[in-house]
Short mmCIF file of C-alpha atoms in Angstrom, two decimals:
data_model
loop_
_atom_site.label_atom_id
_atom_site.label_comp_id
_atom_site.label_asym_id
_atom_site.label_seq_id
_atom_site.Cartn_x
_atom_site.Cartn_y
_atom_site.Cartn_z
CA MET I 1 -9.35 -19.75 79.34
CA THR I 2 -8.20 -21.75 82.64
CA GLU I 3 -9.05 -25.48 82.59
CA THR I 4 -10.20 -26.52 86.01
CA ARG I 5 -10.91 -30.28 86.81
CA ASP I 6 -14.69 -29.80 86.28
CA THR I 7 -13.92 -28.20 82.88
CA LYS I 8 -15.98 -30.43 80.12
CA PRO I 9 -13.81 -31.51 77.58
CA ALA I 10 -15.34 -29.39 74.72
CA GLN I 11 -14.38 -26.31 76.76
CA ALA I 12 -10.83 -27.11 77.48
CA ALA I 13 -10.18 -25.89 74.00
CA GLY I 14 -11.26 -22.46 74.71
CA THR I 15 -13.54 -19.77 73.28
CA PHE I 16 -14.15 -18.03 70.06
CA ARG I 17 -16.21 -15.34 69.34
CA LEU I 18 -18.44 -16.09 66.35
CA GLY I 19 -20.60 -12.74 65.34
CA ASP I 20 -22.12 -12.40 68.81
CA ALA I 21 -22.01 -15.58 70.25
CA THR I 22 -19.18 -17.24 72.32
CA VAL I 23 -18.51 -20.88 71.50
CA TYR I 24 -16.02 -23.45 72.55
CA ARG I 25 -13.33 -24.13 69.94
CA LEU I 26 -14.14 -27.67 69.45
CA GLY I 27 -17.71 -28.34 67.88
CA PHE I 28 -19.56 -31.20 66.36
CA GLY I 29 -20.01 -31.87 62.85
CA ALA I 30 -23.47 -33.60 62.22
CA MET I 31 -22.98 -34.95 59.05
CA ARG I 32 -22.14 -38.69 59.91
CA ILE I 33 -25.69 -39.03 61.96
CA THR I 34 -27.35 -40.12 58.55
CA GLY I 35 -27.15 -43.26 56.45
CA LYS I 36 -24.32 -44.52 54.63
CA GLY I 37 -23.14 -42.01 51.48
CA ILE I 38 -24.44 -39.31 53.55
CA TRP I 39 -28.21 -40.70 52.54
CA GLY I 40 -31.08 -41.83 54.31
CA GLU I 41 -31.82 -43.07 57.99
CA PRO I 42 -28.53 -43.85 60.63
CA PRO I 43 -28.42 -47.39 61.34
CA ASP I 44 -29.88 -46.57 64.76
CA ARG I 45 -31.44 -43.28 65.00
CA GLU I 46 -31.81 -43.15 68.95
CA GLU I 47 -28.09 -43.70 68.98
CA ALA I 48 -27.56 -40.78 66.48
CA ARG I 49 -30.20 -38.81 69.17
CA ARG I 50 -27.49 -39.87 72.08
CA VAL I 51 -24.42 -38.79 70.29
CA VAL I 52 -25.98 -35.19 69.82
CA ARG I 53 -27.41 -35.21 73.33
CA ARG I 54 -24.08 -36.05 74.79
CA ALA I 55 -22.33 -33.77 72.79
CA VAL I 56 -24.07 -30.89 74.40
CA GLU I 57 -23.44 -32.75 78.01
CA LEU I 58 -19.65 -32.74 77.32
CA GLY I 59 -19.68 -28.68 76.33
CA VAL I 60 -20.10 -28.73 72.83
CA ASN I 61 -22.24 -25.39 71.76
CA LEU I 62 -21.34 -25.31 67.97
CA ILE I 63 -23.04 -27.88 65.53
CA ASP I 64 -22.71 -28.07 62.10
CA THR I 65 -25.22 -29.50 59.84
CA ALA I 66 -26.92 -28.88 56.26
CA ASP I 67 -29.99 -29.24 54.56
CA SER I 68 -28.21 -31.87 52.25
CA TYR I 69 -26.95 -34.33 55.18
CA GLY I 70 -29.47 -37.01 54.85
CA PRO I 71 -30.93 -34.83 53.00
CA GLU I 72 -33.30 -33.45 56.01
CA VAL I 73 -32.05 -36.21 58.27
CA SER I 74 -29.12 -34.85 60.37
CA GLU I 75 -31.54 -31.34 60.67
CA GLU I 76 -34.31 -33.29 61.73
CA ILE I 77 -32.48 -35.59 64.62
CA LEU I 78 -30.66 -32.38 65.85
CA ALA I 79 -34.25 -31.27 66.77
CA GLU I 80 -35.50 -34.00 68.02
CA ALA I 81 -32.64 -34.74 70.43
CA LEU I 82 -32.38 -30.98 71.58
CA HIS I 83 -35.40 -28.84 71.04
CA PRO I 84 -36.21 -26.83 73.09
CA TYR I 85 -32.43 -25.87 72.76
CA PRO I 86 -30.17 -25.33 75.25
CA GLU I 87 -29.42 -21.39 75.97
CA GLY I 88 -25.84 -20.45 74.09
CA LEU I 89 -25.71 -23.43 71.72
CA VAL I 90 -25.20 -22.52 67.99
CA ILE I 91 -26.57 -24.51 65.17
CA ALA I 92 -25.08 -23.59 62.14
CA THR I 93 -26.69 -25.16 59.10
CA LYS I 94 -25.83 -24.34 55.15
CA GLY I 95 -27.50 -24.31 51.81
CA GLY I 96 -26.68 -24.87 48.05
CA PHE I 97 -26.67 -28.60 47.41
CA LEU I 98 -29.26 -30.81 45.82
CA ARG I 99 -28.90 -34.60 46.65
CA PRO I 100 -30.32 -36.85 43.95
CA GLY I 101 -28.70 -39.86 45.53
CA PRO I 102 -26.21 -41.44 47.81
CA GLY I 103 -22.81 -39.77 47.65
CA ASN I 104 -24.20 -37.18 44.85
CA TRP I 105 -24.18 -33.96 45.35
CA VAL I 106 -25.34 -31.04 42.75
CA PRO I 107 -24.71 -27.27 43.10
CA ASP I 108 -27.83 -25.19 43.47
CA CYS I 109 -26.86 -21.68 44.80
CA SER I 110 -29.86 -19.80 43.16
CA PRO I 111 -31.38 -17.49 45.06
CA GLU I 112 -34.86 -19.19 44.49
CA HIS I 113 -33.50 -22.25 45.94
CA LEU I 114 -31.40 -20.71 48.93
CA ARG I 115 -34.60 -19.31 49.88
CA GLU I 116 -36.53 -22.27 49.72
CA ALA I 117 -33.83 -24.28 51.53
CA CYS I 118 -33.73 -21.76 54.44
CA ASP I 119 -37.27 -21.69 54.97
CA SER I 120 -37.25 -25.76 54.98
CA SER I 121 -34.18 -25.64 57.80
CA LEU I 122 -35.90 -23.27 59.72
CA ARG I 123 -38.98 -25.58 59.81
CA ARG I 124 -37.26 -28.80 60.20
CA LEU I 125 -34.97 -27.56 63.17
CA ARG I 126 -37.87 -25.32 64.54
CA LEU I 127 -36.37 -22.21 64.77
CA GLU I 128 -37.49 -18.65 64.19
CA GLN I 129 -33.93 -17.42 63.35
CA ILE I 130 -30.74 -19.53 61.87
CA ALA I 131 -27.91 -18.56 64.12
CA LEU I 132 -25.23 -19.33 61.55
CA TYR I 133 -26.23 -19.94 57.73
CA GLN I 134 -23.49 -20.50 55.46
CA LEU I 135 -23.43 -20.78 51.85
CA HIS I 136 -22.37 -24.51 51.05
CA THR I 137 -20.67 -24.32 47.72
CA VAL I 138 -19.97 -22.11 45.25
CA ASP I 139 -22.25 -22.97 42.24
CA SER I 140 -20.82 -22.18 38.67
CA LYS I 141 -24.09 -21.79 37.00
CA VAL I 142 -24.87 -18.58 39.16
CA PRO I 143 -23.00 -15.44 39.68
CA TYR I 144 -21.37 -15.93 43.37
CA GLU I 145 -22.97 -11.91 43.98
CA GLU I 146 -26.34 -13.44 43.48
CA SER I 147 -26.28 -16.23 45.63
CA ILE I 148 -24.33 -14.23 48.71
CA GLY I 149 -27.21 -11.69 47.91
CA ALA I 150 -29.80 -13.99 48.36
CA LEU I 151 -28.48 -14.71 51.93
CA LYS I 152 -28.50 -10.97 52.36
CA GLU I 153 -32.18 -10.71 51.82
CA LEU I 154 -32.57 -13.66 54.27
CA GLN I 155 -30.86 -11.86 57.05
CA ASP I 156 -32.50 -8.85 56.64
CA GLU I 157 -35.81 -10.27 56.88
CA GLY I 158 -34.52 -11.91 60.44
CA LYS I 159 -34.51 -15.36 59.01
CA ILE I 160 -30.56 -15.80 59.38
CA ARG I 161 -28.24 -13.60 61.96
CA HIS I 162 -25.31 -14.37 60.82
CA ILE I 163 -23.55 -15.48 57.30
CA GLY I 164 -20.80 -18.15 56.64
CA VAL I 165 -19.16 -19.16 53.28
CA SER I 166 -17.69 -22.30 52.43
CA ASN I 167 -15.53 -24.05 49.85
CA VAL I 168 -14.14 -20.95 48.84
CA ASN I 169 -10.84 -19.19 47.72
CA VAL I 170 -9.47 -15.99 49.29
CA ASP I 171 -11.09 -13.86 46.25
CA GLN I 172 -14.51 -15.53 46.71
CA LEU I 173 -14.31 -14.72 50.22
CA HIS I 174 -13.41 -10.98 49.59
CA THR I 175 -16.31 -11.03 46.89
CA ALA I 176 -18.85 -12.21 49.74
CA GLN I 177 -17.37 -9.56 52.00
CA GLU I 178 -18.04 -6.61 49.54
CA ILE I 179 -22.20 -7.69 50.23
CA VAL I 180 -22.36 -9.06 53.55
CA GLU I 181 -20.43 -9.55 56.96
CA VAL I 182 -18.91 -13.20 56.87
CA VAL I 183 -18.12 -14.29 60.44
CA SER I 184 -16.85 -17.94 59.10
CA VAL I 185 -15.57 -20.07 56.36
CA GLN I 186 -15.68 -23.64 56.04
CA ASN I 187 -13.10 -25.07 54.12
CA ARG I 188 -11.48 -28.63 53.49
CA TYR I 189 -8.38 -28.68 55.64
CA ASN I 190 -6.65 -31.16 57.96
CA VAL I 191 -2.94 -32.13 58.70
CA THR I 192 -2.44 -33.62 55.55
CA ASP I 193 -4.25 -31.37 53.28
CA ARG I 194 -3.64 -27.68 53.55
CA ARG I 195 -4.24 -26.36 50.35
CA ALA I 196 -6.84 -23.91 51.93
CA GLU I 197 -3.53 -22.51 53.91
CA ASP I 198 -4.06 -18.95 52.33
CA VAL I 199 -7.92 -18.94 53.13
CA LEU I 200 -7.02 -19.90 56.87
CA ASP I 201 -4.36 -17.05 56.78
CA ASP I 202 -6.57 -14.51 55.39
CA CYS I 203 -9.29 -15.33 58.05
CA GLU I 204 -6.69 -15.44 61.06
CA ARG I 205 -5.74 -12.02 60.02
CA GLN I 206 -9.74 -10.66 60.21
CA GLY I 207 -10.81 -12.75 62.71
CA ILE I 208 -13.10 -14.89 60.92
CA GLY I 209 -13.75 -18.21 62.29
CA PHE I 210 -12.26 -21.20 60.31
CA ILE I 211 -14.34 -24.19 60.31
CA PRO I 212 -12.20 -27.28 58.70
CA TRP I 213 -13.94 -30.18 56.96
CA TRP I 214 -12.85 -33.56 56.94
CA PRO I 215 -10.66 -32.57 59.74
CA LEU I 216 -9.53 -36.24 60.57
CA ALA I 217 -8.03 -37.30 57.36
CA VAL I 218 -4.52 -38.30 58.32
CA GLY I 219 -3.64 -41.45 56.31
CA GLU I 220 0.04 -42.97 56.91
CA LEU I 221 0.95 -40.29 59.79
CA ALA I 222 -1.58 -42.29 61.84
CA ARG I 223 -0.02 -45.93 60.89
CA PRO I 224 2.43 -47.36 63.56
CA GLY I 225 5.93 -45.41 63.38
CA GLY I 226 4.03 -42.03 61.52
CA ALA I 227 4.29 -38.75 62.96
CA LEU I 228 0.66 -38.55 64.71
CA ASP I 229 1.19 -42.39 66.01
CA GLU I 230 4.73 -41.09 67.67
CA VAL I 231 3.25 -38.10 69.41
CA ALA I 232 0.28 -39.78 70.42
CA ARG I 233 2.40 -42.06 72.32
CA GLU I 234 4.33 -39.30 73.55
CA VAL I 235 1.33 -36.93 74.64
CA GLY I 236 -0.92 -40.31 75.78
CA GLY I 237 -3.76 -39.88 73.19
CA THR I 238 -4.46 -41.43 69.96
CA PRO I 239 -3.52 -40.23 66.50
CA SER I 240 -6.80 -38.73 66.08
CA GLN I 241 -6.77 -36.62 69.22
CA VAL I 242 -3.57 -35.60 67.84
CA ALA I 243 -4.35 -34.56 64.61
CA ILE I 244 -7.48 -32.62 66.17
CA ALA I 245 -4.90 -30.89 68.74
CA TRP I 246 -2.56 -29.93 66.15
CA LEU I 247 -5.72 -27.87 64.42
CA LEU I 248 -6.67 -26.11 67.52
CA ARG I 249 -3.10 -25.16 67.87
CA ARG I 250 -2.62 -24.06 64.18
CA SER I 251 -4.59 -21.07 64.46
CA PRO I 252 -7.07 -19.44 67.29
CA VAL I 253 -9.61 -18.81 64.49
CA MET I 254 -9.63 -22.82 63.75
CA LEU I 255 -13.04 -24.41 64.75
CA PRO I 256 -12.66 -28.12 64.46
CA ILE I 257 -15.92 -30.14 63.86
CA PRO I 258 -15.25 -33.63 64.05
CA GLY I 259 -18.49 -35.70 63.47
CA THR I 260 -19.02 -39.08 64.24
CA GLY I 261 -22.02 -41.46 65.05
CA SER I 262 -20.75 -42.83 67.79
CA VAL I 263 -21.10 -41.84 71.71
CA GLN I 264 -17.52 -43.69 72.24
CA HIS I 265 -15.91 -42.19 69.21
CA LEU I 266 -17.50 -38.51 70.15
CA GLU I 267 -16.05 -38.87 73.49
CA GLU I 268 -12.74 -39.76 72.28
CA ASN I 269 -12.50 -36.87 69.85
CA LEU I 270 -13.84 -34.07 72.38
CA GLU I 271 -10.72 -35.07 74.81
CA ALA I 272 -8.50 -34.06 72.12
CA ALA I 273 -9.08 -30.49 73.42
CA ARG I 274 -6.86 -31.41 76.61
CA ILE I 275 -3.86 -32.06 74.88
CA GLU I 276 -1.32 -29.79 74.59
CA LEU I 277 1.29 -30.00 71.81
CA SER I 278 4.81 -28.76 72.43
CA GLU I 279 5.98 -26.47 69.39
CA PRO I 280 8.54 -29.17 68.46
CA GLN I 281 5.44 -31.63 68.36
CA PHE I 282 3.49 -29.48 66.09
CA ASP I 283 6.31 -28.93 63.76
CA ARG I 284 7.24 -32.52 63.65
CA ILE I 285 3.67 -33.56 62.64
CA ALA I 286 3.54 -30.82 59.96
CA GLU I 287 6.71 -31.60 58.34
CA ALA I 288 5.93 -35.09 57.78
CA ALA I 289 2.56 -34.22 56.14
CA GLY I 290 4.75 -32.49 53.87
#
């Protein structure tokens, strides 16, 4: 897309076709609008609502959440802040984890749990249909085909429009594709952790959206004299902005969703969409990360 002076920050990232929806490639992850350990209430619920509203004001039309964030709190805040939702906004949520306590994540991808989780998310988000519902994890206690099959049933019933998967390898992605159309994959991926490179490459070949979680884990590269710090000085940005810009340049199917509970940090993150890295800058960061 052509950027104009009036382009909102998130829109400067360009667009991607996610199923039948067109989204801007820089979205917002709503995990951090909860309490410590992704548990309970945020320190300031009204501030969390302001963050979400500001994201939309700045052009975000892809927001990622999950029933396990809080649990329930993230979805509730999104509905409080944005319902009735603006036209074109895609709220993607996930199911497949139980949350016994702060920092504790227990997989449950049984068809029974997924059906209950989806129905509960619909209620909290005040939706009749979830635009993108993602299987949050792979549960070793449940055959993967059964978990995906449960999502297909929910899709056939009209409760889910599009299906995504998360934390998968290439074989698991292909298994899911034998049962349903998969429009997105959400795996851990950032400048310093590219173990999901083969999954990203497969998504790129197929035109599947790749949503990297933990996109800002940059470590020593952001320290003074590190590659991100050096490039940030060259382009007039911050190391975090450069890390996001690096992801956007890495692949046209990349859909970063950096999250925060701060309006100031949100605005900084979204300005990353305006940063254009040269090929030498991109390569220098990749080589420094190993």
